Short mmCIF file of C-alpha atoms and ligand atoms in Angstrom, two decimals:
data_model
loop_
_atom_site.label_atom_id
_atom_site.label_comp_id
_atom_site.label_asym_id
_atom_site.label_seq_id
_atom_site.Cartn_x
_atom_site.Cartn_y
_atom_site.Cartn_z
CA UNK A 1 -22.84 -16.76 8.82
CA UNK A 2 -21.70 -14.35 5.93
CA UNK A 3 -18.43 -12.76 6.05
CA UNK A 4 -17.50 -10.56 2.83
CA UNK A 5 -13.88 -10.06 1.97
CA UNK A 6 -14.06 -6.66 3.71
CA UNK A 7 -16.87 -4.77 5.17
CA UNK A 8 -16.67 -0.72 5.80
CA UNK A 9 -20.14 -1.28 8.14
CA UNK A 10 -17.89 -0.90 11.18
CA UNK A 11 -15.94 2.01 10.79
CA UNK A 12 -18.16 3.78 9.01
CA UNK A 13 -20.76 3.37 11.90
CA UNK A 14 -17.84 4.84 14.07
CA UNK A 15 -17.86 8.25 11.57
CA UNK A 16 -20.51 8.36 10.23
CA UNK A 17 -22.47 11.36 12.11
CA UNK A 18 -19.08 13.86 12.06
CA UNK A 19 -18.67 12.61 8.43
CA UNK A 20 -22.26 14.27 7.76
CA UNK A 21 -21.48 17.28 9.53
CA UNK A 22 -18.51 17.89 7.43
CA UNK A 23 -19.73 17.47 4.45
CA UNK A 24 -22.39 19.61 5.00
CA UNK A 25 -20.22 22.40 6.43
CA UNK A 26 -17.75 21.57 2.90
CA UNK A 27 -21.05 21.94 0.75
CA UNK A 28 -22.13 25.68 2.13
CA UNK A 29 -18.56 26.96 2.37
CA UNK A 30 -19.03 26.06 -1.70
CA UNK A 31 -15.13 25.93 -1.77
CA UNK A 32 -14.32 23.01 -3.07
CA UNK A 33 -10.58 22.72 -4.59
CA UNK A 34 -7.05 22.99 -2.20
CA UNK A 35 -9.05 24.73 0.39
CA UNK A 36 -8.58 24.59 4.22
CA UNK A 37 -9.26 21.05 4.30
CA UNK A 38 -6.42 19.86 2.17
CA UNK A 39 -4.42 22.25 4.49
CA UNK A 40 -5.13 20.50 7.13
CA UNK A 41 -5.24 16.97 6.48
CA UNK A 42 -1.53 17.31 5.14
CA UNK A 43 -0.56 18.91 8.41
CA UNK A 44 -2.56 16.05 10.50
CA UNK A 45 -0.69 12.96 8.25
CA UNK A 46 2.75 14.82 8.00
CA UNK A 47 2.43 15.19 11.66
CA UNK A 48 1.33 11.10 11.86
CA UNK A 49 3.79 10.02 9.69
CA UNK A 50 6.83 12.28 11.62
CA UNK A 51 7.93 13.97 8.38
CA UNK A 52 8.39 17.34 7.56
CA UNK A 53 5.56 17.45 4.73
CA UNK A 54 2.93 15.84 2.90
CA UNK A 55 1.55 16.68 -0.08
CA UNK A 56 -1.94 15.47 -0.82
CA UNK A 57 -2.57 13.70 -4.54
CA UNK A 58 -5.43 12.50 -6.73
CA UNK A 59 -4.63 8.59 -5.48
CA UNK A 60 -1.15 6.34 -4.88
CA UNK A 61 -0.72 5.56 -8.64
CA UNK A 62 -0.73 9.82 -9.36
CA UNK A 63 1.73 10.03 -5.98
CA UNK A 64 4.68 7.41 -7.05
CA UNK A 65 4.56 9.48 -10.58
CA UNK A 66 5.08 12.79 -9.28
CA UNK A 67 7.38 11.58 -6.67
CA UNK A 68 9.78 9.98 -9.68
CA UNK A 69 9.52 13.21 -11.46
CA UNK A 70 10.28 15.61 -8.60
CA UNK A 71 13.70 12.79 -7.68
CA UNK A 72 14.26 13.62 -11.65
CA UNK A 73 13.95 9.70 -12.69
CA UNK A 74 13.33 9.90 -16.15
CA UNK A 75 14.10 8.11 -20.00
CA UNK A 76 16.74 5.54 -19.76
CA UNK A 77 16.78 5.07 -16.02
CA UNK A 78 16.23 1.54 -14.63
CA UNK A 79 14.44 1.46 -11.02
CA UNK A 80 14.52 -1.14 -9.04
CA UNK A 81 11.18 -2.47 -7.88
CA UNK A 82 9.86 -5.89 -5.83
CA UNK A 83 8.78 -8.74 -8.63
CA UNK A 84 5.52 -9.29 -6.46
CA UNK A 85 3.85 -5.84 -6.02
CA UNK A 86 0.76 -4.40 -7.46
CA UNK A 87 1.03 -2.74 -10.73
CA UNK A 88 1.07 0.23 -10.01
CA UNK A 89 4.16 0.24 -8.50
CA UNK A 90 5.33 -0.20 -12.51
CA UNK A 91 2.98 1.67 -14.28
CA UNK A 92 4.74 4.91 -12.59
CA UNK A 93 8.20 3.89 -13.44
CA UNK A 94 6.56 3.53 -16.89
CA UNK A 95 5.03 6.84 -17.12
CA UNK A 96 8.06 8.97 -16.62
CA UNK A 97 10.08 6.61 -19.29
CA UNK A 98 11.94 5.01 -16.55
CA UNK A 99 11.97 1.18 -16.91
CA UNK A 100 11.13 -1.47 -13.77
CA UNK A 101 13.27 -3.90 -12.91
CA UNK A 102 12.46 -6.39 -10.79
CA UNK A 103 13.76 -8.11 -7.59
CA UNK A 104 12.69 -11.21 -6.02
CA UNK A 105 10.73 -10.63 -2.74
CA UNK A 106 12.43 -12.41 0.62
CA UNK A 107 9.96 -16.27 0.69
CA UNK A 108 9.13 -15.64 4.34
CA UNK A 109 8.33 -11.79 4.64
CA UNK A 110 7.07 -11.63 0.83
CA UNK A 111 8.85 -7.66 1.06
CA UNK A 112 11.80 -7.38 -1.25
CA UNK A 113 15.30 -9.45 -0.75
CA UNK A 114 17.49 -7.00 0.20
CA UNK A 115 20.14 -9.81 -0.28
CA UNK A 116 19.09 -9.96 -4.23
CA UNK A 117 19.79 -5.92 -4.46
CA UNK A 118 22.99 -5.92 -5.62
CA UNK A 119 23.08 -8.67 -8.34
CA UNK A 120 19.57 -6.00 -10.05
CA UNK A 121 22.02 -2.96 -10.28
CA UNK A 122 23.35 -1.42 -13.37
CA UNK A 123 24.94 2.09 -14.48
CA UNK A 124 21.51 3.09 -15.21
CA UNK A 125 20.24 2.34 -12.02
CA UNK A 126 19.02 5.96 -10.44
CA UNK A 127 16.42 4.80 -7.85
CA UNK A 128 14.78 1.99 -5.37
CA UNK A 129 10.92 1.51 -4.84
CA UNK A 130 10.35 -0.72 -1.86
CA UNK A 131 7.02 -1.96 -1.06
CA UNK A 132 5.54 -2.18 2.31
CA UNK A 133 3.49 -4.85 1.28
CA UNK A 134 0.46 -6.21 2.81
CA UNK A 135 1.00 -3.91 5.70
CA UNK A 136 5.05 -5.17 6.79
CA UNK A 137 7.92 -2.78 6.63
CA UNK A 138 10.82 -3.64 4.48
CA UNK A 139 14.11 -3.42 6.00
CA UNK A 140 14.92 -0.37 5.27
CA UNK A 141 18.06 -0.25 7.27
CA UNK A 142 19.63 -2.90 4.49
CA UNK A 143 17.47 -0.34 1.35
CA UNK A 144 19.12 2.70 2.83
CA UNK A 145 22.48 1.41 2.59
CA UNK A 146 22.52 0.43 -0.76
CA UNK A 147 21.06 2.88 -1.74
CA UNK A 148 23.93 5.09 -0.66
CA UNK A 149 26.37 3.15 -1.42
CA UNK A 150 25.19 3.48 -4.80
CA UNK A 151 23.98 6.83 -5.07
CA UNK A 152 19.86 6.19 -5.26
CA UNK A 153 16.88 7.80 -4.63
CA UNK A 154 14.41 5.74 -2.05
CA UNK A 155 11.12 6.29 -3.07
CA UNK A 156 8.89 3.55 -0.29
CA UNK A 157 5.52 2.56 -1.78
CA UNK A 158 3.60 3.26 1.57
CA UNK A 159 -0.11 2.10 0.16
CA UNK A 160 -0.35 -0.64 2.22
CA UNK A 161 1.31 -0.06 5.72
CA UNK A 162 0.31 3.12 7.24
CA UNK A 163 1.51 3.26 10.57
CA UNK A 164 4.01 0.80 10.33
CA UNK A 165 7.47 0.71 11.50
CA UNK A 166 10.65 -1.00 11.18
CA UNK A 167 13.27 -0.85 13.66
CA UNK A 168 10.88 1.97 15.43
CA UNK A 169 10.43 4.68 12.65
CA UNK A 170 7.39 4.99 10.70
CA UNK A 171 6.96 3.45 7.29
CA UNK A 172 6.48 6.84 4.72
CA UNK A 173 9.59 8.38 6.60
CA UNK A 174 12.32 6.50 5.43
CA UNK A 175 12.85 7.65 1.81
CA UNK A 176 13.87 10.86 -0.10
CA UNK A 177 10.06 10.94 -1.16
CA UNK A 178 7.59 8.54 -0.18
CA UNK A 179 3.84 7.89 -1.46
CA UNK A 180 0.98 6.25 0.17
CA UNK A 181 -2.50 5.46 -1.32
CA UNK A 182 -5.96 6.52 0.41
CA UNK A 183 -8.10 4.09 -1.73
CA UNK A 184 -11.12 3.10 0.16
CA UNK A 185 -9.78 -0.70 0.81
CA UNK A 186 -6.37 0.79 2.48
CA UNK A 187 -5.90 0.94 6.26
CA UNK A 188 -6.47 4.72 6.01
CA UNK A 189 -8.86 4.72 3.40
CA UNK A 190 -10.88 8.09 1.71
CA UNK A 191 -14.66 7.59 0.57
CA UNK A 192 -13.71 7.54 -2.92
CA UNK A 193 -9.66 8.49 -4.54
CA UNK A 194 -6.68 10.06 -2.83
CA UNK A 195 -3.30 9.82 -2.61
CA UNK A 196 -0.23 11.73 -1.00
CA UNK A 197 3.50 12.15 -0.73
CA UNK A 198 5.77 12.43 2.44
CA UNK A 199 9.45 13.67 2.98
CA UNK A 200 11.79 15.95 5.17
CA UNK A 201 12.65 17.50 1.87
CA UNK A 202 10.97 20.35 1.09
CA UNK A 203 12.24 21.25 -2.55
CA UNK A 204 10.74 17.61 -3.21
CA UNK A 205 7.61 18.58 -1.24
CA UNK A 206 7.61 22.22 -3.43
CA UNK A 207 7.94 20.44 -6.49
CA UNK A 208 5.15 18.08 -6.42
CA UNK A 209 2.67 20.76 -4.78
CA UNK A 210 3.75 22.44 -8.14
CA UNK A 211 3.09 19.19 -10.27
CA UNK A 212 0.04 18.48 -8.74
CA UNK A 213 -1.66 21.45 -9.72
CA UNK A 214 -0.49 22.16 -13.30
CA UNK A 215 3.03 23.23 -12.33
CA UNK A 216 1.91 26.72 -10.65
CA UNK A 217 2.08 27.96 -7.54
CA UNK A 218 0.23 31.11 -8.48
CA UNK A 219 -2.58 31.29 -10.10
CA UNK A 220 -1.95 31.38 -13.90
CA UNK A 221 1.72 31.50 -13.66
CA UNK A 222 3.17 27.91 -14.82
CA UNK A 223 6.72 26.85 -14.13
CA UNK A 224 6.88 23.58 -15.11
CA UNK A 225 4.40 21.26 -17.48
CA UNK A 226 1.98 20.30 -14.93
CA UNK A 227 -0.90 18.07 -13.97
CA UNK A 228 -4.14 18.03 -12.70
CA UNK A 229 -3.27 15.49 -9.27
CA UNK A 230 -4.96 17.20 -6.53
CA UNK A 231 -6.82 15.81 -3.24
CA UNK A 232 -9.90 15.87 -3.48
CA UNK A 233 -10.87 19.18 -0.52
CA UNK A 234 -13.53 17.17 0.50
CA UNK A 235 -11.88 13.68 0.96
CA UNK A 236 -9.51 15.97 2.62
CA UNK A 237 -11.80 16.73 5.20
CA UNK A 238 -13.05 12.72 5.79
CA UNK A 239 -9.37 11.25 5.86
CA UNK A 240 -8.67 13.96 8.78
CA UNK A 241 -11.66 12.21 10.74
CA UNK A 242 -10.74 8.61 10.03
CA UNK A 243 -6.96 9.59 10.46
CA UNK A 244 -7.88 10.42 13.98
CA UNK A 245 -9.04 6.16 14.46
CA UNK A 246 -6.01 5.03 12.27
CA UNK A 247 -4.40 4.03 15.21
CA UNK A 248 -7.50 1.96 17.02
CA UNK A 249 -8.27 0.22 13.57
CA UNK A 250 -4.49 -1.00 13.08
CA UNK A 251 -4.49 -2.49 16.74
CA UNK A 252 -8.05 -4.16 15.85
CA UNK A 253 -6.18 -5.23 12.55
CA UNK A 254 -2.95 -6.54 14.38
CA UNK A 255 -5.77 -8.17 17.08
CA UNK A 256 -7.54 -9.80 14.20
CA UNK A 257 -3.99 -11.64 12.74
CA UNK A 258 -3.39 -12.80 15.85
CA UNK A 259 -6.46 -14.82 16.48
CA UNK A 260 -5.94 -15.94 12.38
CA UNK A 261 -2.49 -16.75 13.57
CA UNK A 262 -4.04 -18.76 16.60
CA UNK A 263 -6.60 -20.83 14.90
CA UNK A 264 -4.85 -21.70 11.66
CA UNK A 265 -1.44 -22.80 13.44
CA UNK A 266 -0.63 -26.34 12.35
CA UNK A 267 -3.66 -26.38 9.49
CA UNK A 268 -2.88 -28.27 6.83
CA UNK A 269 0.01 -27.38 4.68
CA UNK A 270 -1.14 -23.33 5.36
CA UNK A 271 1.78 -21.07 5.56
CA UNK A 272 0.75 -18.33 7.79
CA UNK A 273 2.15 -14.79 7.70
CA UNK A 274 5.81 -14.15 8.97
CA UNK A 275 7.33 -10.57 10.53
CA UNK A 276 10.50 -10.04 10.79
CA UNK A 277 11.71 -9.10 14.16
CA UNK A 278 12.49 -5.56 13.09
CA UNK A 279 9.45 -4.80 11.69
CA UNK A 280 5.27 -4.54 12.82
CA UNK A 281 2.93 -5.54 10.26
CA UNK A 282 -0.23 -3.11 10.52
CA UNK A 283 -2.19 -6.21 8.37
CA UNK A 284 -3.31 -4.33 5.28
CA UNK A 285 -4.40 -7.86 4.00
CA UNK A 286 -4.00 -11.07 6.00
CA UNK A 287 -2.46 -13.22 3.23
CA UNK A 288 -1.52 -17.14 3.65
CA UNK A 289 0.01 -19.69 1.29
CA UNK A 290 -1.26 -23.30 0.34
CA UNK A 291 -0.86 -25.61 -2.57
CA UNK A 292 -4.38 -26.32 -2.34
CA UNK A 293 -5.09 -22.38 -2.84
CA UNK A 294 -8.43 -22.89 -5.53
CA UNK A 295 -10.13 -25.72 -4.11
CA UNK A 296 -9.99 -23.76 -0.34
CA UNK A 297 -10.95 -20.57 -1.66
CA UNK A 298 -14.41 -22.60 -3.86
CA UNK A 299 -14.91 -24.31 -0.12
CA UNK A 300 -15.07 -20.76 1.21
CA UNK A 301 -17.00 -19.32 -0.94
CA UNK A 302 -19.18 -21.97 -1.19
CA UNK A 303 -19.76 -21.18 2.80
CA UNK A 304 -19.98 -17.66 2.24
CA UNK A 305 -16.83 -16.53 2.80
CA UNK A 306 -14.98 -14.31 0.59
CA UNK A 307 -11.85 -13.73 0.27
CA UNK A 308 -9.62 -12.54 -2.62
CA UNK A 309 -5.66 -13.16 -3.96
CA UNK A 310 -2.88 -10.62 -3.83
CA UNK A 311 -2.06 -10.95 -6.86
CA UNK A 312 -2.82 -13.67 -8.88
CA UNK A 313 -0.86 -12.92 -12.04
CA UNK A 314 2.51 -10.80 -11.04
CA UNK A 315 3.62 -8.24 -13.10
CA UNK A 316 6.24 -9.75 -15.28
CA UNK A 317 3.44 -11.91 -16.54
CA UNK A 318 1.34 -9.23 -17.13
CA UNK A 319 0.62 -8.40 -21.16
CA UNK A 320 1.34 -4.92 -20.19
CA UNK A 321 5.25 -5.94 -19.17
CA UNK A 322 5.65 -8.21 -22.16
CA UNK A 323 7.80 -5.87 -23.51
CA UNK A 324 10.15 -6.51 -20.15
CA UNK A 325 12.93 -9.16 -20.80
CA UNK A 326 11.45 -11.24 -19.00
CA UNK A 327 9.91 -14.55 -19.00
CA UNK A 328 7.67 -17.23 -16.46
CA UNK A 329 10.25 -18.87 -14.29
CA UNK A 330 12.60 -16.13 -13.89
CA UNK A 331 11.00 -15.18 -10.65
CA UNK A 332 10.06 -18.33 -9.34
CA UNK A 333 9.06 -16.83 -5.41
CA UNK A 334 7.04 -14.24 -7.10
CA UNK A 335 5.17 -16.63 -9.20
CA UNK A 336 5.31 -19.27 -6.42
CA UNK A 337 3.41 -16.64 -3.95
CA UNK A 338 0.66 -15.31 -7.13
CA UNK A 339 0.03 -19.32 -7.28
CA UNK A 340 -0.27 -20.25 -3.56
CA UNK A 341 -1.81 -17.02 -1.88
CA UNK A 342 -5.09 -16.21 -0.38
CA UNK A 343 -6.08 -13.39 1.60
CA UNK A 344 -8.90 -14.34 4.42
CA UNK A 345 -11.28 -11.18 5.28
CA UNK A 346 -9.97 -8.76 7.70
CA UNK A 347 -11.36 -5.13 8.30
CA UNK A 348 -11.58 -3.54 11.76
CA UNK A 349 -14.74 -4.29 13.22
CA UNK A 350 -14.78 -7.81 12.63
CA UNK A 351 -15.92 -9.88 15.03
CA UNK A 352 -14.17 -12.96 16.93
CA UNK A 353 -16.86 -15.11 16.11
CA UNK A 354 -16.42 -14.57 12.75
CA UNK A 355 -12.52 -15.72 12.58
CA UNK A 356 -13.62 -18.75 14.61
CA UNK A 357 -16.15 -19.39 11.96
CA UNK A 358 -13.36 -18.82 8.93
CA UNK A 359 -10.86 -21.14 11.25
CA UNK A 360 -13.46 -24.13 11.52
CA UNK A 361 -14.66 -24.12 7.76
CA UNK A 362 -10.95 -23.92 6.81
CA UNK A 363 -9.58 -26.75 9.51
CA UNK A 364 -12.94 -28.70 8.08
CA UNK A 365 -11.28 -28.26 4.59
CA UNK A 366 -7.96 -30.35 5.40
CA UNK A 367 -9.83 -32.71 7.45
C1 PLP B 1 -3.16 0.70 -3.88
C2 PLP B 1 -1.74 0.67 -4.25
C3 PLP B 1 -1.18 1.61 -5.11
C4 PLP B 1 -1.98 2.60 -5.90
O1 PLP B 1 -2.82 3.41 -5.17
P1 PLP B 1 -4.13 4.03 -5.87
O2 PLP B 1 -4.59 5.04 -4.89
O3 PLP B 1 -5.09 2.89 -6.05
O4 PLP B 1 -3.71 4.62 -7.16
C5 PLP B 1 0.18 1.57 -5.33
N1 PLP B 1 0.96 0.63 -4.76
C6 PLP B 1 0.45 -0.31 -3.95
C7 PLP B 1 1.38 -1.31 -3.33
C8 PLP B 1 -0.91 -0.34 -3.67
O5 PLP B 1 -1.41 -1.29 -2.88
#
């Protein structure tokens, strides 16, 4: 048996006949830049996500940017950010001038210590990015009241956990401006790049539907320097299709962890996910920790299992953040986790038989 790190077979099988018709009704309309489609889709996610307005974007990465510009984060702030994201997270804080600084993530729920908040601030502190990541909410109850106690913008990197919640409210609804990522790999995923924003706030919501489409509103009339960050009209029109399953696919993800969590209990020295009573996980990735992370992931390989490590070098190690004063050891979880991690394969669709097959070659691994 074969099981690749993640397979689209599944789901696309599920779409695949109205994603034809769609297409082919986008292709002889022949209008093909923030048409209907984009319309829509942005009502259908806003209405999802239980905010007020999204605001579709060329991917996650363009979404975070315009999201710090529209909260006015600029040169000279610092913004705090989890030690143990994906770059991205950084590489906006970067782009507007703004520098990251990092905070270690919690050593159970790998989503930032809301205990290690305080010690990260500064005078120049003007905003918070938490990361859902791998699919768990952060507690945003503890990230809310910091940042009101000290006068911050909440920006929540929502790439990885659409449609989860913590203490019953969505993930994506919880900050002044949130983004989310529609890369093909994420739980709602486009056929190719797309991002968006959500918030209750519509200036914030004006602003970036401004930004996004070189700082006009009408045609030819340009009120701020711009960009070109649109959706894609005819991703648009697939993400309101799969958007419609996003539900289904997170229970078969959820479903999926749970038979992980069942097979792999008491495996060797594996650490298996945690979530935190307050939160649901929608399993973006299925991620678990073991010293022996490169010899298991050769043996599954070798078997023809593939699987893949989130992240293997984190960002403060990066050559890219080597102008951060930072240095190895100063973040000892985050390089604990980018040195012990391994996500298994998990993608709706996937069959029971084959996380019984990934349980036995693992359990034959410690044996
Ligand atoms: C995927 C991802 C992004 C970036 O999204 P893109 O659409 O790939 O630009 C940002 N943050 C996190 C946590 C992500 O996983």
């Amino acid at each position: 048996m074969k099981v690749p790190f993640l397979s689209f077979a599944e789901t696309n099988k599920e779409i695949r006949d109205e994603v034809i018709v769609t297409f082919t009704d986008f292709f002889d309309k022949g209008w093909y830049i923030l048409g209907d489609s984009v319309k829509k889709f942005e009502r259908d996610y806003a209405e999802f996500n239980r905010v007020a307005h999204c605001v579709g974007t060329s991917n996650g990465l363009d979404a975070l940017h315009l999201a710090l510009v529209s909260a006015g984060i600029g040169e000279g702030d610092e913004v705090l950010v989890p030690s143990n994201t994906f770059i991205a997270t950084l590489l906006a804080v970067s782009y507007v001038g703004a520098k990251p600084v990092l905070v270690e993530p919690d050593h159970r729920f790998y989503t930032i210590d809301v205990s290690k908040l305080e010690q990260a601030v500064t005078s120049r502190t003007r905003a918070i990015i938490p990361v859902h990541l791998y699919g768990q909410a952060c507690d945003m109850d503890e990230v809310m009241v910091f940042a009101k106690k000290h006068n911050l913008v909440v920006i929540e990197d929502n790439a990885q956990a659409q449609g989860a919640k913590w203490a019953g409210r969505l993930t994506g609804a919880w900050g002044n401006i949130n983004a989310t990522s529609f890369y093909p790999g994420k739980n709602l995923g486009a056929l190719g790049d797309g991002g968006a924003i959500t918030t209750d706030d519509t200036a914030l919501a004006d602003s970036v539907s401004r930004l996004r489409n070189y700082g006009s509103e009408k045609k030819y009339v340009h009120e701020v320097v711009g960009y070109n960050m649109r959706l894609d009209e005819c991703q648009a029109a697939f993400l309101s299709i799969k958007l419609r399953r996003l539900n289904e696919w997170t229970s078969q993800r959820v479903n999926i962890a749970a038979m992980y969590n069942d097979t792999l209990r008491d495996t060797g020295d594996i650490v298996l996910p945690q979530v935190h009573s307050k939160a649901t996980h929608v399993y973006h990735l299925y991620v678990i920790q073991t010293n022996k992370r490169d010899e298991l992931q050769r043996h599954l390989g070798e078997r023809g299992i593939g699987t893949l490590i989130h992240y293997p070098i984190p960002p403060h190690l990066q050559k890219a953040y080597a102008h951060l004063p930072y240095r190895r050891g100063d973040f000892p979880i985050a390089e604990r986790l980018a040195d012990s991690c391994l996500s298994l394969p998990l993608w709706p669709g996937m069959t029971q038989s084959a996380v019984e097959f990934i349980g036995d070659t693992i359990k034959q691994f410690y044996r």
